[in-house]
Amino acid sequence: MLIGAGVLTLMVLGLLAAGFGRPRPVREGRWTVGLGLWFSIAVLSALLAAGVWVGERLLPRGDAVVTVEAHARQWGWRFGHPDGRGGRIETDGTLHIPAGQPVDVIVTSADVIHSFWVPRLAGKIDAIPGRANRLRIEADTPGSFDGLCAEFCGLGHAGMRFRVIAHPPDDWPAVLETLGEETAE
């Protein structure tokens, strides 16, 4: 953004210098078409190129090791984890992920628009009824991270908090085994 503003400033200063440096009469139509058309094309092309470059960097790379589901409802979160045998393990209010590995979170909603946000791990994405949105997160180190709903969704909105626990990758199969046993009880 700063580079673009600098280039734009230099272009304007260059045009001003060219205008004051040549006191000859110029047809206005030529300047209008030249500046209005070519300058617009140059700026829009630069913005498009920058947008494509940034967009490509935001896209997930490769296959995610783990895909989890985050299902929002007034006023809580339910998470679905793979059990390693083709099934799902569900937990309320706590999302478990392996540290150091990309995790795709499929975010849905049962009732109104919510927003899944874990400030220390990734951006936020809306949970919209009837739609599944995907967000890739990754915890660099094991630990506990706070998440919340960042979209006002009614009277209980302030209580729509959850916890993300990132486990060491070597412990991940044992964590799934333990979660499976806890939910079976």
CSV table of C-alpha atoms in Angstrom, one decimal:
chain,number,residue,atom,x,y,z
A,1,MET,CA,0.0,0.0,0.0
A,2,LEU,CA,2.8,2.3,0.9
A,3,ILE,CA,4.7,1.5,-2.3
A,4,GLY,CA,1.6,2.2,-4.3
A,5,ALA,CA,1.1,5.6,-2.6
A,6,GLY,CA,4.7,6.5,-3.2
A,7,VAL,CA,4.5,5.6,-6.9
A,8,LEU,CA,1.3,7.6,-7.3
A,9,THR,CA,2.9,10.6,-5.6
A,10,LEU,CA,5.9,10.4,-7.8
A,11,MET,CA,3.7,10.2,-10.9
A,12,VAL,CA,1.7,13.3,-9.8
A,13,LEU,CA,4.9,15.3,-9.0
A,14,GLY,CA,6.3,14.2,-12.4
A,15,LEU,CA,3.2,15.4,-14.2
A,16,LEU,CA,3.3,18.7,-12.3
A,17,ALA,CA,7.0,19.2,-13.2
A,18,ALA,CA,6.3,18.5,-16.9
A,19,GLY,CA,3.3,20.9,-16.9
A,20,PHE,CA,5.2,23.8,-15.3
A,21,GLY,CA,8.4,23.1,-17.3
A,22,ARG,CA,6.8,23.6,-20.7
A,23,PRO,CA,4.9,26.8,-21.2
A,24,ARG,CA,3.6,25.8,-24.6
A,25,PRO,CA,-0.1,25.6,-25.4
A,26,VAL,CA,-1.5,22.1,-25.3
A,27,ARG,CA,-4.9,20.8,-26.4
A,28,GLU,CA,-6.9,19.8,-23.4
A,29,GLY,CA,-8.5,16.8,-25.1
A,30,ARG,CA,-5.2,15.1,-25.6
A,31,TRP,CA,-4.4,15.4,-21.9
A,32,THR,CA,-7.8,14.3,-20.8
A,33,VAL,CA,-7.8,11.2,-22.9
A,34,GLY,CA,-4.2,10.4,-22.2
A,35,LEU,CA,-4.3,10.8,-18.4
A,36,GLY,CA,-7.9,9.7,-17.9
A,37,LEU,CA,-7.5,6.5,-20.0
A,38,TRP,CA,-3.9,5.4,-19.6
A,39,PHE,CA,-3.5,6.4,-16.0
A,40,SER,CA,-6.7,4.6,-15.0
A,41,ILE,CA,-5.6,1.5,-16.9
A,42,ALA,CA,-2.1,1.5,-15.2
A,43,VAL,CA,-3.5,2.0,-11.7
A,44,LEU,CA,-6.3,-0.6,-12.1
A,45,SER,CA,-3.8,-3.1,-13.6
A,46,ALA,CA,-1.4,-2.6,-10.7
A,47,LEU,CA,-4.2,-3.0,-8.2
A,48,LEU,CA,-5.4,-6.2,-9.9
A,49,ALA,CA,-1.9,-7.6,-9.9
A,50,ALA,CA,-1.4,-6.8,-6.2
A,51,GLY,CA,-4.8,-8.3,-5.4
A,52,VAL,CA,-4.1,-11.5,-7.3
A,53,TRP,CA,-0.7,-11.8,-5.6
A,54,VAL,CA,-2.1,-11.3,-2.1
A,55,GLY,CA,-5.1,-13.6,-2.8
A,56,GLU,CA,-2.7,-16.4,-4.0
A,57,ARG,CA,-0.7,-16.1,-0.8
A,58,LEU,CA,-3.9,-16.4,1.3
A,59,LEU,CA,-5.1,-19.6,-0.4
A,60,PRO,CA,-4.4,-22.9,1.4
A,61,ARG,CA,-1.3,-24.8,0.1
A,62,GLY,CA,-1.3,-28.6,-0.2
A,63,ASP,CA,-3.6,-31.0,1.5
A,64,ALA,CA,-4.5,-30.4,5.1
A,65,VAL,CA,-3.5,-33.1,7.5
A,66,VAL,CA,-6.6,-32.7,9.6
A,67,THR,CA,-10.1,-31.4,8.7
A,68,VAL,CA,-12.4,-30.4,11.6
A,69,GLU,CA,-15.9,-29.0,11.7
A,70,ALA,CA,-17.0,-26.0,13.7
A,71,HIS,CA,-20.8,-25.8,14.0
A,72,ALA,CA,-22.2,-22.6,15.6
A,73,ARG,CA,-25.5,-22.2,17.2
A,74,GLN,CA,-27.0,-19.7,19.6
A,75,TRP,CA,-25.0,-19.5,21.9
A,76,GLY,CA,-22.2,-22.1,21.6
A,77,TRP,CA,-19.9,-24.1,19.4
A,78,ARG,CA,-19.7,-27.8,18.7
A,79,PHE,CA,-16.6,-29.2,17.0
A,80,GLY,CA,-16.3,-32.4,15.0
A,81,HIS,CA,-12.9,-34.1,14.9
A,82,PRO,CA,-11.8,-37.1,12.8
A,83,ASP,CA,-11.5,-40.3,15.0
A,84,GLY,CA,-8.9,-41.9,12.7
A,85,ARG,CA,-11.4,-44.6,11.7
A,86,GLY,CA,-13.6,-42.7,9.3
A,87,GLY,CA,-16.0,-41.4,12.0
A,88,ARG,CA,-16.3,-38.2,14.0
A,89,ILE,CA,-15.8,-37.2,17.6
A,90,GLU,CA,-17.8,-34.2,18.8
A,91,THR,CA,-16.9,-31.8,21.6
A,92,ASP,CA,-18.7,-28.8,22.9
A,93,GLY,CA,-16.7,-25.6,23.4
A,94,THR,CA,-13.2,-27.1,22.8
A,95,LEU,CA,-11.5,-27.6,19.5
A,96,HIS,CA,-8.5,-30.0,19.5
A,97,ILE,CA,-5.8,-29.7,16.7
A,98,PRO,CA,-2.3,-31.0,16.2
A,99,ALA,CA,0.4,-28.3,16.5
A,100,GLY,CA,2.7,-27.6,13.6
A,101,GLN,CA,0.3,-28.9,11.0
A,102,PRO,CA,-2.3,-27.1,8.8
A,103,VAL,CA,-5.9,-27.7,9.9
A,104,ASP,CA,-8.9,-27.0,7.7
A,105,VAL,CA,-11.9,-25.8,9.8
A,106,ILE,CA,-15.3,-26.2,8.0
A,107,VAL,CA,-17.5,-23.5,9.6
A,108,THR,CA,-21.3,-23.8,9.5
A,109,SER,CA,-24.2,-22.3,11.5
A,110,ALA,CA,-27.5,-23.7,12.6
A,111,ASP,CA,-29.5,-20.5,13.1
A,112,VAL,CA,-28.0,-17.0,12.5
A,113,ILE,CA,-24.8,-15.6,11.2
A,114,HIS,CA,-21.9,-16.1,13.6
A,115,SER,CA,-18.1,-15.6,13.1
A,116,PHE,CA,-15.3,-18.0,13.9
A,117,TRP,CA,-12.3,-16.2,15.2
A,118,VAL,CA,-9.1,-17.3,16.9
A,119,PRO,CA,-7.0,-14.2,17.0
A,120,ARG,CA,-3.6,-15.9,17.6
A,121,LEU,CA,-4.0,-18.5,14.9
A,122,ALA,CA,-5.8,-17.0,11.9
A,123,GLY,CA,-8.2,-14.6,10.5
A,124,LYS,CA,-11.9,-14.9,11.0
A,125,ILE,CA,-14.6,-16.3,8.8
A,126,ASP,CA,-18.4,-16.1,9.0
A,127,ALA,CA,-20.6,-19.1,9.8
A,128,ILE,CA,-23.7,-18.6,7.6
A,129,PRO,CA,-26.7,-20.9,7.8
A,130,GLY,CA,-26.9,-23.2,4.8
A,131,ARG,CA,-23.3,-22.6,3.8
A,132,ALA,CA,-20.0,-24.3,4.7
A,133,ASN,CA,-17.0,-21.9,4.8
A,134,ARG,CA,-13.4,-23.1,5.1
A,135,LEU,CA,-10.6,-21.6,7.1
A,136,ARG,CA,-7.1,-22.9,7.4
A,137,ILE,CA,-5.4,-22.5,10.8
A,138,GLU,CA,-2.1,-23.6,12.2
A,139,ALA,CA,-0.6,-23.5,15.7
A,140,ASP,CA,3.1,-23.2,15.6
A,141,THR,CA,3.5,-24.6,19.1
A,142,PRO,CA,1.4,-26.7,21.4
A,143,GLY,CA,-0.8,-24.6,23.7
A,144,SER,CA,-4.2,-23.2,24.4
A,145,PHE,CA,-5.8,-20.4,22.4
A,146,ASP,CA,-9.0,-18.5,23.0
A,147,GLY,CA,-11.6,-18.2,20.3
A,148,LEU,CA,-14.9,-16.3,20.0
A,149,CYS,CA,-17.8,-15.4,17.9
A,150,ALA,CA,-17.0,-12.0,16.3
A,151,GLU,CA,-20.5,-11.4,14.9
A,152,PHE,CA,-23.2,-10.1,17.2
A,153,CYS,CA,-25.8,-12.9,17.2
A,154,GLY,CA,-28.2,-12.1,20.0
A,155,LEU,CA,-28.4,-11.8,23.7
A,156,GLY,CA,-26.0,-14.6,24.5
A,157,HIS,CA,-23.3,-13.5,22.1
A,158,ALA,CA,-20.8,-12.5,24.7
A,159,GLY,CA,-20.7,-16.1,26.0
A,160,MET,CA,-19.9,-17.6,22.6
A,161,ARG,CA,-16.3,-18.3,23.5
A,162,PHE,CA,-14.4,-21.5,22.8
A,163,ARG,CA,-10.9,-22.8,23.4
A,164,VAL,CA,-8.5,-24.3,20.8
A,165,ILE,CA,-6.0,-26.7,22.3
A,166,ALA,CA,-3.0,-27.5,20.1
A,167,HIS,CA,-1.4,-30.8,21.0
A,168,PRO,CA,2.1,-32.0,20.1
A,169,PRO,CA,1.9,-33.9,16.8
A,170,ASP,CA,3.3,-37.1,18.3
A,171,ASP,CA,0.5,-37.1,20.9
A,172,TRP,CA,-2.3,-36.5,18.3
A,173,PRO,CA,-3.4,-40.2,17.8
A,174,ALA,CA,-3.6,-40.6,21.6
A,175,VAL,CA,-5.6,-37.4,22.0
A,176,LEU,CA,-8.1,-38.7,19.4
A,177,GLU,CA,-8.3,-42.0,21.3
A,178,THR,CA,-9.0,-40.2,24.6
A,179,LEU,CA,-11.6,-37.9,23.0
A,180,GLY,CA,-13.3,-41.0,21.5
A,181,GLU,CA,-13.4,-42.7,24.9
A,182,GLU,CA,-14.8,-39.6,26.6
A,183,THR,CA,-17.6,-39.0,24.1
A,184,ALA,CA,-18.5,-42.7,24.1
A,185,GLU,CA,-19.2,-42.6,27.9
